[in-house]
Coordinates of C-alpha atoms and ligand atoms in Angstrom, one line a residue:
M219 CA 97.0 77.5 96.2
E220 CA 99.5 76.0 98.7
E221 CA 99.6 72.7 96.9
T222 CA 99.9 73.9 93.3
L223 CA 102.7 76.2 94.3
K224 CA 104.6 73.5 95.9
E225 CA 104.4 71.4 92.9
S226 CA 105.2 74.1 90.4
A227 CA 107.5 72.9 87.7
P228 CA 111.2 73.1 88.5
E229 CA 112.2 74.0 84.9
R230 CA 110.8 77.3 84.1
S231 CA 110.7 78.8 80.6
L232 CA 112.6 82.0 80.0
N233 CA 110.8 85.3 80.7
F234 CA 110.8 87.9 78.0
L235 CA 113.8 89.8 79.4
E236 CA 115.9 86.6 79.6
E237 CA 115.0 85.9 76.0
I238 CA 116.2 89.4 75.0
V239 CA 119.4 89.1 76.9
E240 CA 120.1 85.6 75.6
A241 CA 119.5 86.8 72.0
D242 CA 121.8 89.8 72.6
L243 CA 124.6 87.6 73.9
A244 CA 124.1 85.1 71.2
S245 CA 124.2 87.6 68.4
G246 CA 127.3 89.3 69.9
K247 CA 125.5 92.6 70.3
H248 CA 126.8 92.6 73.9
K249 CA 129.7 90.6 75.3
S250 CA 128.3 90.9 78.8
I251 CA 125.4 92.6 80.3
L252 CA 125.2 95.5 82.7
T253 CA 122.0 96.5 84.4
R254 CA 121.2 99.1 87.0
F255 CA 118.8 99.7 89.9
P256 CA 118.0 103.5 89.8
P257 CA 116.1 104.6 92.9
E258 CA 115.3 108.2 93.6
P259 CA 116.4 108.8 97.2
N260 CA 113.1 110.4 98.2
G261 CA 111.8 107.6 100.4
Y262 CA 112.4 104.1 101.7
L263 CA 112.3 101.1 99.3
H264 CA 109.1 99.0 99.2
I265 CA 108.3 95.5 98.0
G266 CA 107.8 96.9 94.5
H267 CA 111.3 98.1 94.4
A268 CA 112.4 94.7 95.8
K269 CA 110.8 93.2 92.7
S270 CA 112.9 95.5 90.5
I271 CA 116.0 94.8 92.5
C272 CA 115.6 91.1 92.2
L273 CA 115.0 91.4 88.5
N274 CA 117.9 93.7 87.7
F275 CA 120.4 92.0 89.9
G276 CA 119.0 88.5 89.2
L277 CA 119.2 89.0 85.4
A278 CA 122.8 90.2 85.6
K279 CA 123.8 87.4 87.9
K280 CA 122.2 84.7 85.8
Y281 CA 124.2 85.8 82.7
G282 CA 127.5 86.6 84.5
G283 CA 127.0 90.4 84.2
N284 CA 126.9 93.2 86.7
T285 CA 124.5 95.7 88.2
N286 CA 125.1 99.3 89.3
L287 CA 123.3 101.0 92.1
R288 CA 122.5 104.5 90.7
F289 CA 120.8 107.1 92.7
D290 CA 118.5 109.1 90.5
D291 CA 119.1 112.3 92.5
T292 CA 117.9 115.0 90.1
N293 CA 115.2 116.4 92.3
P294 CA 116.9 118.3 95.2
T295 CA 113.8 119.3 97.1
K296 CA 112.6 115.8 97.9
E297 CA 115.8 113.9 98.4
D298 CA 118.0 113.2 101.4
V299 CA 121.0 111.1 102.5
E300 CA 118.8 109.4 105.0
Y301 CA 117.1 107.7 102.1
V302 CA 120.4 107.0 100.3
D303 CA 121.6 105.1 103.4
S304 CA 118.4 103.2 103.9
I305 CA 118.4 102.1 100.2
K306 CA 121.9 100.8 100.4
E307 CA 121.1 98.9 103.6
D308 CA 118.0 97.4 102.1
V309 CA 119.7 96.3 98.8
K310 CA 122.5 94.6 100.8
W311 CA 120.0 93.0 103.1
L312 CA 118.1 91.5 100.2
G313 CA 121.4 89.8 99.3
F314 CA 122.7 91.8 96.4
N315 CA 126.1 93.5 95.7
W316 CA 126.3 96.3 93.2
A317 CA 129.3 96.7 91.0
K318 CA 129.4 100.5 91.4
E319 CA 127.6 103.0 93.6
L320 CA 126.7 106.0 91.4
Y321 CA 124.8 109.2 91.4
A322 CA 123.0 111.0 88.5
S323 CA 124.3 114.1 90.2
D324 CA 127.8 113.0 89.4
Y325 CA 126.9 113.5 85.8
F326 CA 125.6 117.0 86.1
E327 CA 128.6 118.6 84.4
Q328 CA 128.5 116.1 81.5
L329 CA 124.8 116.5 81.1
Y330 CA 125.3 120.3 81.0
V331 CA 127.9 119.9 78.3
W332 CA 125.6 117.6 76.3
A333 CA 122.8 120.2 76.6
Q334 CA 125.2 122.8 75.1
E335 CA 125.9 120.4 72.3
L336 CA 122.2 120.0 71.6
I337 CA 121.8 123.8 71.6
R338 CA 124.7 124.1 69.1
K339 CA 123.1 121.5 66.9
G340 CA 119.9 123.6 67.0
L341 CA 118.1 120.8 69.0
A342 CA 117.5 122.8 72.2
Y343 CA 116.4 126.3 73.2
V344 CA 115.7 128.4 76.2
D345 CA 112.0 129.1 76.6
N346 CA 110.7 132.0 78.6
Q347 CA 107.1 130.9 78.5
T348 CA 105.5 130.4 81.9
Q349 CA 104.8 126.8 83.0
E350 CA 101.1 127.5 82.3
E351 CA 101.8 128.7 78.8
I352 CA 104.0 125.7 78.1
R353 CA 101.2 123.4 79.3
L354 CA 98.5 125.1 77.2
N355 CA 100.6 125.3 74.1
R356 CA 101.5 121.6 74.2
G357 CA 98.2 120.8 72.6
T358 CA 96.3 117.5 73.2
V359 CA 96.5 114.0 71.8
N360 CA 94.1 115.2 69.1
K361 CA 95.4 118.6 68.6
A362 CA 98.9 119.7 67.6
G363 CA 100.8 122.0 70.0
I364 CA 101.9 125.6 69.2
N365 CA 105.5 126.5 68.7
S366 CA 106.9 128.7 71.5
P367 CA 107.7 132.3 70.4
Y368 CA 111.2 131.6 71.7
R369 CA 111.7 128.5 69.7
D370 CA 113.9 130.1 67.0
R371 CA 116.4 131.8 69.2
S372 CA 119.9 131.5 67.7
P373 CA 122.2 128.9 69.2
Q374 CA 124.5 131.6 70.5
E375 CA 121.6 133.4 72.3
N376 CA 120.5 130.1 73.8
L377 CA 124.0 129.2 74.9
D378 CA 124.3 132.6 76.7
L379 CA 120.9 132.3 78.3
F380 CA 121.6 128.7 79.4
S381 CA 124.9 129.8 80.9
E382 CA 123.1 132.6 82.8
M383 CA 120.5 130.1 84.0
R384 CA 123.4 128.1 85.4
M385 CA 125.0 131.1 87.0
G386 CA 121.9 131.8 89.0
K387 CA 120.9 135.0 87.2
Y388 CA 117.2 134.0 87.1
P389 CA 114.7 133.0 89.7
D390 CA 112.9 129.7 89.7
G391 CA 110.4 129.3 86.9
E392 CA 111.7 132.2 84.8
M393 CA 112.8 130.0 81.9
V394 CA 113.5 126.4 81.0
L395 CA 115.7 124.6 78.5
R396 CA 113.7 122.5 76.1
A397 CA 114.5 120.1 73.3
K398 CA 113.5 121.2 69.9
I399 CA 111.7 118.2 68.4
D400 CA 108.2 118.5 67.1
M401 CA 105.2 120.3 68.6
S402 CA 102.8 118.1 66.6
H403 CA 104.4 114.8 67.5
P404 CA 101.8 112.1 68.2
N405 CA 103.7 111.2 71.4
M406 CA 103.1 114.2 73.7
L407 CA 106.5 113.6 75.4
M408 CA 108.2 114.5 72.1
R409 CA 106.6 117.9 71.9
D410 CA 109.7 119.9 72.9
P411 CA 110.2 118.3 76.3
I412 CA 111.8 120.3 79.1
L413 CA 115.4 119.3 79.8
Y414 CA 116.3 121.7 82.6
R415 CA 114.4 123.9 85.1
I416 CA 115.7 126.4 87.6
I417 CA 115.5 125.3 91.2
H418 CA 117.4 127.3 93.7
A419 CA 117.6 124.5 96.3
H420 CA 120.3 122.8 98.3
H421 CA 121.2 119.4 97.0
H422 CA 122.2 116.6 99.4
R423 CA 125.3 115.9 97.3
T424 CA 126.1 118.9 95.1
A425 CA 125.2 121.4 97.8
D426 CA 124.7 124.8 96.2
R427 CA 126.8 124.3 93.1
W428 CA 123.8 124.0 90.8
C429 CA 120.6 125.9 90.5
I430 CA 119.5 124.2 87.3
Y431 CA 118.5 120.6 87.5
P432 CA 117.9 118.1 84.6
M433 CA 114.5 116.4 84.2
Y434 CA 114.2 112.7 84.6
D435 CA 114.0 112.0 80.9
Y436 CA 117.1 114.0 80.1
A437 CA 119.1 112.5 83.0
H438 CA 118.1 108.9 82.9
G439 CA 119.0 107.6 79.5
Q440 CA 122.3 109.6 79.4
S441 CA 123.3 108.2 82.8
D442 CA 122.6 104.7 81.5
S443 CA 124.7 105.5 78.5
L444 CA 127.6 106.9 80.5
E445 CA 127.8 103.8 82.5
G446 CA 127.4 101.5 79.5
I447 CA 124.2 99.9 80.7
T448 CA 123.1 97.4 78.2
H449 CA 119.6 96.7 79.4
S450 CA 117.8 99.5 81.2
I451 CA 114.7 97.9 82.8
C452 CA 111.9 100.0 84.0
T453 CA 108.2 99.8 84.7
L454 CA 105.5 99.9 82.0
E455 CA 104.4 103.5 82.4
F456 CA 107.8 104.5 80.9
D457 CA 107.1 102.9 77.5
V458 CA 106.0 106.2 76.2
H459 CA 109.3 107.7 77.3
R460 CA 111.3 105.2 75.2
T461 CA 111.1 107.3 72.0
L462 CA 112.7 110.2 73.8
Y463 CA 115.2 108.0 75.5
D464 CA 116.4 106.8 72.1
W465 CA 116.2 110.4 70.6
F466 CA 118.8 111.8 73.1
I467 CA 121.1 108.8 72.6
E468 CA 120.9 109.2 68.8
K469 CA 121.4 113.0 68.7
L470 CA 124.3 112.9 71.1
E471 CA 125.8 109.9 69.4
I472 CA 126.5 108.1 72.7
F473 CA 126.5 104.5 73.9
P474 CA 123.2 102.9 72.8
S475 CA 121.7 101.7 76.0
K476 CA 118.2 100.2 75.5
Q477 CA 115.1 100.5 77.6
F478 CA 112.8 97.6 78.3
E479 CA 109.6 97.8 80.3
F480 CA 107.9 95.3 82.6
A481 CA 104.7 95.5 84.7
R482 CA 105.1 97.1 88.0
L483 CA 104.2 95.0 91.0
N484 CA 100.9 95.8 92.7
L485 CA 99.8 94.0 95.8
T486 CA 96.4 93.7 97.3
Y487 CA 95.6 95.6 100.5
T488 CA 98.7 97.8 100.0
V489 CA 99.6 101.2 98.7
M490 CA 103.1 101.5 97.2
S491 CA 103.5 105.1 96.1
K492 CA 106.2 106.8 98.0
R493 CA 104.1 109.9 98.4
K494 CA 101.4 107.9 100.1
L495 CA 103.9 106.0 102.3
L496 CA 105.5 109.3 103.3
E497 CA 102.0 110.6 104.2
L498 CA 101.3 107.6 106.4
V499 CA 104.5 108.2 108.2
K500 CA 104.2 112.0 108.5
N501 CA 100.6 112.0 109.6
G502 CA 101.3 109.3 112.3
Y503 CA 99.1 106.6 110.8
V504 CA 102.0 104.3 111.3
T505 CA 105.0 104.6 113.7
G506 CA 107.6 105.1 110.9
W507 CA 108.9 103.8 107.6
D508 CA 109.8 100.6 109.4
D509 CA 106.4 100.1 111.0
P510 CA 105.8 96.3 110.5
R511 CA 102.6 97.0 108.7
M512 CA 104.3 99.0 106.0
P513 CA 105.1 97.4 102.6
T514 CA 108.6 98.9 102.9
I515 CA 111.7 96.6 103.0
C516 CA 112.6 97.8 106.4
G517 CA 109.0 97.3 107.6
L518 CA 108.9 93.8 106.2
R519 CA 112.3 93.1 107.9
R520 CA 111.0 94.3 111.2
R521 CA 108.0 92.2 110.6
G522 CA 110.1 89.1 110.3
Y523 CA 110.3 88.7 106.6
T524 CA 113.5 87.1 105.4
P525 CA 115.5 88.1 102.3
E526 CA 115.0 84.6 101.1
S527 CA 111.2 84.9 101.3
I528 CA 111.2 88.2 99.4
R529 CA 113.4 86.8 96.7
M530 CA 111.2 83.7 96.5
F531 CA 108.2 86.0 96.1
A532 CA 109.8 88.1 93.4
D533 CA 110.6 84.9 91.6
K534 CA 107.1 83.5 91.8
V535 CA 105.6 86.7 90.7
G536 CA 107.7 86.5 87.5
V537 CA 108.0 89.2 84.9
A538 CA 104.8 90.3 83.2
K539 CA 104.2 92.7 80.3
R540 CA 100.8 93.7 81.5
D541 CA 99.7 95.3 84.7
N542 CA 98.2 93.0 87.3
I543 CA 97.7 92.8 91.0
I544 CA 99.3 90.1 93.1
D545 CA 97.6 88.6 96.1
L546 CA 99.3 89.6 99.4
S547 CA 98.7 86.0 100.5
L548 CA 101.4 84.9 98.0
L549 CA 104.0 87.0 99.9
E550 CA 102.7 85.5 103.1
W551 CA 102.9 82.0 101.7
C552 CA 106.6 82.6 100.8
V553 CA 107.6 83.7 104.2
R554 CA 105.8 80.7 105.8
E555 CA 107.5 78.4 103.4
D556 CA 110.9 79.8 104.3
L557 CA 110.4 80.0 108.0
N558 CA 108.9 76.6 108.2
R559 CA 112.2 75.2 107.1
R560 CA 114.4 77.3 109.2
S561 CA 112.7 78.7 112.3
N562 CA 113.0 77.4 115.8
R563 CA 109.8 76.4 117.6
Y564 CA 108.6 77.5 121.0
M565 CA 105.3 77.3 122.9
V566 CA 103.7 80.6 123.8
V567 CA 100.2 81.2 125.2
L568 CA 98.6 84.5 124.1
D569 CA 95.2 84.3 125.8
P570 CA 95.9 82.4 128.9
V571 CA 93.6 80.5 131.2
K572 CA 95.1 78.6 134.2
L573 CA 95.1 74.8 134.2
V574 CA 95.9 73.0 137.4
I575 CA 96.9 69.3 137.4
T576 CA 95.6 68.1 140.7
N577 CA 97.4 64.7 140.8
Y578 CA 100.8 66.1 139.8
P579 CA 102.9 66.9 142.9
Q580 CA 103.1 70.6 143.8
E581 CA 106.6 72.0 143.9
E582 CA 107.8 69.3 141.5
S583 CA 108.7 69.9 137.9
E584 CA 110.3 68.0 135.0
L585 CA 111.8 68.8 131.7
F586 CA 110.7 67.8 128.2
T587 CA 113.3 68.3 125.5
P588 CA 111.6 68.6 122.1
A589 CA 113.5 69.5 118.9
L590 CA 114.0 73.2 118.3
N591 CA 113.0 72.6 114.7
P592 CA 111.6 69.3 113.5
E593 CA 112.4 70.2 109.9
N594 CA 116.1 70.6 110.8
T595 CA 117.6 68.2 113.2
D596 CA 120.9 70.2 113.3
A597 CA 119.1 72.9 115.3
G598 CA 119.2 70.7 118.5
N599 CA 116.8 70.7 121.3
R600 CA 115.3 72.9 124.0
S601 CA 114.3 72.3 127.6
V602 CA 110.6 72.8 128.4
P603 CA 109.7 72.7 132.1
F604 CA 106.5 71.1 133.2
S605 CA 104.7 71.5 136.5
N606 CA 101.3 71.3 138.1
E607 CA 100.2 74.8 137.1
L608 CA 100.1 75.6 133.4
Y609 CA 98.6 78.2 131.1
I610 CA 96.7 77.1 128.0
E611 CA 94.9 79.1 125.4
R612 CA 91.4 80.1 126.5
D613 CA 90.0 78.9 123.2
D614 CA 91.6 75.5 123.6
F615 CA 88.8 74.7 126.1
M616 CA 85.1 74.8 125.5
E617 CA 82.4 73.9 128.0
D618 CA 79.8 73.1 125.4
P619 CA 81.8 72.4 122.2
P620 CA 80.4 71.6 118.8
K621 CA 80.8 68.2 117.3
K622 CA 84.2 68.4 115.6
Y623 CA 85.9 70.1 118.5
F624 CA 88.9 68.0 119.5
R625 CA 90.4 70.2 122.2
L626 CA 89.7 70.2 125.9
R627 CA 86.1 69.9 127.2
P628 CA 84.6 68.8 130.5
G629 CA 85.4 65.2 131.0
G630 CA 87.5 65.1 127.8
E631 CA 91.1 64.3 127.2
V632 CA 93.8 66.0 125.2
R633 CA 97.6 65.6 124.9
L634 CA 99.7 68.5 126.1
K635 CA 102.2 68.9 123.3
Y636 CA 105.4 66.9 124.0
S637 CA 104.0 65.8 127.3
Y638 CA 101.2 64.0 129.1
I639 CA 97.6 63.3 128.3
I640 CA 95.3 65.2 130.7
K641 CA 91.6 64.9 131.5
C642 CA 89.4 67.8 132.4
E643 CA 87.7 67.1 135.8
E644 CA 86.4 70.5 137.0
V645 CA 85.9 74.1 135.8
I646 CA 86.1 77.0 138.3
K647 CA 84.4 80.3 137.4
N648 CA 84.3 83.7 139.0
S649 CA 81.2 85.7 139.9
Q650 CA 80.9 87.0 136.3
G651 CA 80.8 83.4 135.0
E652 CA 84.3 83.6 133.5
I653 CA 86.4 80.5 133.7
T654 CA 89.4 81.2 136.0
E655 CA 90.8 77.8 136.3
I656 CA 90.5 74.4 134.7
R657 CA 91.3 71.4 137.0
C658 CA 92.6 68.3 135.4
T659 CA 94.3 65.0 136.2
Y660 CA 97.1 63.6 134.1
D661 CA 97.9 60.1 133.1
P662 CA 101.5 59.4 134.2
S663 CA 101.8 56.4 131.8
S664 CA 101.2 58.7 128.8
R665 CA 104.7 60.3 129.1
P666 CA 106.2 60.3 125.6
G667 CA 108.9 57.8 125.3
T668 CA 107.7 55.6 128.1
G669 CA 105.4 52.6 127.8
E670 CA 102.9 52.3 125.0
W671 CA 101.9 55.4 123.0
R672 CA 98.2 56.2 123.6
S673 CA 96.8 58.6 121.2
V674 CA 94.0 61.1 121.7
K675 CA 92.4 63.3 119.1
G676 CA 93.5 66.8 120.3
T677 CA 96.9 68.2 121.1
I678 CA 97.3 71.6 122.6
H679 CA 100.2 73.8 123.6
W680 CA 100.9 75.1 127.1
V681 CA 103.5 76.7 129.3
S682 CA 104.4 76.1 132.9
A683 CA 103.0 79.1 134.8
S684 CA 105.8 79.5 137.3
H685 CA 108.5 79.0 134.6
A686 CA 107.0 81.2 131.9
T687 CA 108.3 84.6 130.7
E688 CA 105.9 87.4 130.1
I689 CA 106.1 89.0 126.7
D690 CA 104.2 91.6 124.7
V691 CA 103.0 90.6 121.3
N692 CA 102.0 92.8 118.4
L693 CA 99.4 91.1 116.3
F694 CA 99.2 92.8 112.9
D695 CA 96.5 92.7 110.3
R696 CA 96.3 94.3 106.9
L697 CA 96.9 98.0 106.9
F698 CA 94.0 98.6 104.5
T699 CA 90.6 97.0 104.2
N700 CA 90.3 97.2 100.4
P701 CA 92.0 94.6 98.3
E702 CA 92.4 96.9 95.3
M703 CA 93.8 100.2 96.5
D704 CA 94.0 101.6 93.0
N705 CA 90.3 101.1 92.6
L706 CA 88.5 103.1 95.3
E707 CA 84.9 104.1 95.6
E708 CA 84.0 107.5 94.3
G709 CA 84.8 110.4 96.6
K710 CA 87.0 108.2 98.8
E711 CA 90.7 108.4 99.4
Y712 CA 93.1 105.7 100.2
I713 CA 93.3 106.9 103.8
D714 CA 89.6 106.2 104.2
Y715 CA 90.4 102.5 103.9
L716 CA 92.9 102.3 106.8
N717 CA 92.1 99.2 108.9
P718 CA 91.4 100.4 112.4
D719 CA 92.3 97.0 113.7
S720 CA 95.6 96.6 112.0
L721 CA 97.4 96.4 115.3
K722 CA 96.4 94.6 118.5
V723 CA 98.8 94.3 121.4
V724 CA 98.4 91.4 123.7
K725 CA 100.4 89.8 126.6
G726 CA 101.8 86.4 126.2
Y727 CA 103.4 83.7 128.3
A728 CA 106.4 82.1 126.7
E729 CA 108.4 79.0 127.5
R730 CA 111.6 80.1 129.0
A731 CA 113.9 78.9 126.2
L732 CA 112.5 81.6 123.9
S733 CA 114.5 84.3 125.7
S734 CA 117.8 82.6 124.7
D735 CA 116.9 82.0 121.1
N736 CA 119.8 83.3 119.0
S737 CA 118.7 82.1 115.5
G738 CA 118.5 85.7 114.3
I739 CA 115.3 85.0 112.3
A740 CA 111.6 84.8 113.3
V741 CA 110.6 81.8 115.4
Q742 CA 107.5 79.8 115.3
F743 CA 105.1 80.0 118.3
E744 CA 103.6 76.6 117.9
R745 CA 100.1 76.5 116.5
L746 CA 100.0 80.3 116.4
G747 CA 102.4 81.5 113.7
Y748 CA 105.8 83.1 113.1
F749 CA 107.0 85.9 115.3
I750 CA 110.1 88.0 115.5
K751 CA 111.6 89.8 118.5
D752 CA 111.1 93.5 117.9
T753 CA 114.0 95.9 117.8
D754 CA 112.3 98.0 120.4
S755 CA 112.4 95.2 123.0
L756 CA 113.6 96.1 126.5
D757 CA 115.8 93.8 128.5
S758 CA 113.0 93.6 131.1
K759 CA 110.3 93.0 128.5
A760 CA 110.6 91.4 125.1
V761 CA 108.2 92.5 122.4
Y762 CA 107.3 90.2 119.5
N763 CA 105.9 91.0 116.1
R764 CA 103.7 88.5 114.4
T765 CA 105.1 88.0 110.9
V766 CA 102.3 85.8 109.7
G767 CA 99.9 83.2 111.0
L768 CA 100.5 79.5 110.3
K769 CA 97.6 79.3 107.9
S770 CA 96.0 81.8 105.6
T771 CA 93.1 83.3 107.5
W772 CA 91.8 85.6 104.8
Ligands
LIG132 P1 107.0 105.8 93.5 O1 106.1 106.0 92.3 O2 106.4 105.0 94.6 O3 107.6 107.1 93.9 P2 109.2 105.3 91.8 O4 108.9 104.4 90.7 O5 109.2 106.8 91.5 O6 108.2 105.0 93.0 P3 112.0 105.0 92.0 O7 112.9 105.3 93.2 O8 112.1 105.9 90.9 O9 110.5 104.9 92.6 O10 112.1 103.5 91.5 C1 113.3 102.9 91.4 C2 113.1 101.7 90.5 O11 112.2 100.8 91.1 C3 112.5 102.1 89.1 O12 113.3 101.4 88.1 C4 111.1 101.7 89.2 O13 110.6 101.4 87.9 C5 111.2 100.5 90.1 N1 109.9 100.3 90.8 C6 109.2 101.2 91.6 N2 108.1 100.7 92.0 C7 107.9 99.5 91.5 C8 106.9 98.5 91.5 N3 105.8 98.7 92.2 N4 107.1 97.3 90.9 C9 108.3 97.2 90.2 N5 109.3 98.1 90.1 C10 109.1 99.2 90.7
LIG133 MG1 110.6 107.2 89.8

C-alpha cells in the first residue's frame, strides 16, 4: 500500500459534492456557499466527526465560502458544556475556523412560532396518545398506519394545548406535537412525525425556560434554513429524512437549504458511536475520553497524531456514497508520513541489555552530533554522548541467530548508529542463564568522518548508560481485536472484543537530548517508532506514548 499511496495522482477528479457545488455556483443558484458542522454536544468528537469537519470546512474553503459551527443541542438530558468546550477545541486544533458559533437552542423561540404556523395551517396537531400507541399506530412498511383519534382537533384547540405544553401544564410523555402529513406514506418518517415532546429537564444553555423540546428532524432543517446554509451535508442514514427536511421548508416557505448525504467513516478495530465511547469511559475500560487508545480527536492528539495527518487521512478516504470500512492502517500510514517529514530523532532503548566496550577508556566519553531530523536540515543537530558502558536492545543480540540476522552475534560486528563499529567478544550470563552483559571491543578507526568508511551489515541504536535518562513508555495496541466491529459473532457484544493487551507499560533509557526537545510534536525513537511526551508526565519522570511503529506490524 505504501508505494501506491505515495504515487497517487496529484490531480484528483472532483468528488460528487464538489460537482454539485460547482454546478450550483455556475448556474447562479448560489453566489457563495455556506456549510455547517452540526455536532450534538453529548460526547467528544471522534475521527468520524473529523471526516465530516474536513469535508464541510474543506468544501467551503475550496469554493471561497464559509462554515458555521452549530451545536445541535435539542436533547437536554444528554448534553453538557463540557462537550461544547471540547468540540470547539478539537475543531480549532484540526485547523479550521468557523464563521459563526451557533446553537439550535437559540432558535427555540423561532421554531415554536413556526410550529404555531403549521398548526394554523392545519399541518400539525397535539396528540394525546401514549408513546406505545403512537408506535403501534404508525403501521409498518407494508401496512398503512392508523390516524390518531386526536388528529382532527381544530387549530385553535391545538394552539391552546401547545401553549399549555410550553407553560409546563403537563408531565413528560402526556402529549406531543405532530406534523399532519400522511399515515400511509411509504416513507415511515412522513407518517405524522413528532415535532415536540415534553421534557422537564434543565438545559445547559436555556436553563429551565423550556419544557418542550423540538425533535432532530424539526430542528435541523429549519436551523439550516435560518442560517442560509446552502449545502447541508450529513451521513447516509439521513437520506430517508430528506423528504421531511424538504417538507418543512416548503410548508414554512423559508430559505431552501438542501441536504446531501455521504457515507459515514467506519474504521477497522474501532467503535465510533458516542454511546459506546461513553460506556468505555464510564466503565473504566479506558482512562478517559482522551485515552490514547480512543478514536476521539483528543485521544488521537494525546497519542501524537497531528492535525496534518488527520486532514491527510480525511482527504485520502475521500467522499463515498456507499458505506464502507477503512483500514486503520491508512490512518497510521498518514501519521507516519507526516511525522517522518517533521519529527526529531532520538535514540531510546526500551528493553535494555548492558554492553561494555572493554578497549574504550573508562571515565572517558565523547560526543556525536547527528542531525535532529535527516529529512529537514533546518532542525539542526543534537549531542549524543558515548562511553564504555551502553545499553542496546535485548533483541539486537542473538547468541545463535538465524541466517539473515545482521545484528550483533558472538564474534560478529555491527555499527553503533552514528558511532563506531564494535565486535562481540564475550557474553556474561546470570545463574538463570539470562544475558546480563555483552562485552565488545570497538574499532577506533571506524569513527564516522575519520579515515575510510568501513561498512558492516547491521546498524543498531544505543544509549550511553551513565548519560541516559529513564523514561516510562506506553506501548499501545488496537483497542479491539475484531476488524469489523459492526459485524460481531452472535450473542457477543462489542465489549467482548476488547483487546486485553492494548496497553503495555515499559521503562526506557533515552539519550539525554530527548528531555530538551521542544518541537511540540511527536518524535521518532530511532528504529522503534514515533512517540509523544504524555500530558501526565512528571518533572521527575517523563512518560511517552507510542503514536505508531515505524512499519505496519499488522
Ligand atoms: P453518534 O452516532 O456517534 O452519536 P452522531 O452522528 O450522532 O454520532 P453528531 O454529533 O450528531 O454525532 O454528528 C455531527 C456530525 O458529524 C453529523 O453531521 C454527522 O453526520 C457527522 N458524523 C458523525 N459520525 C460520523 C462518521 N462516522 N463519519 C462521518 N461523519 C460523521
Ligand atoms: Mg446525530
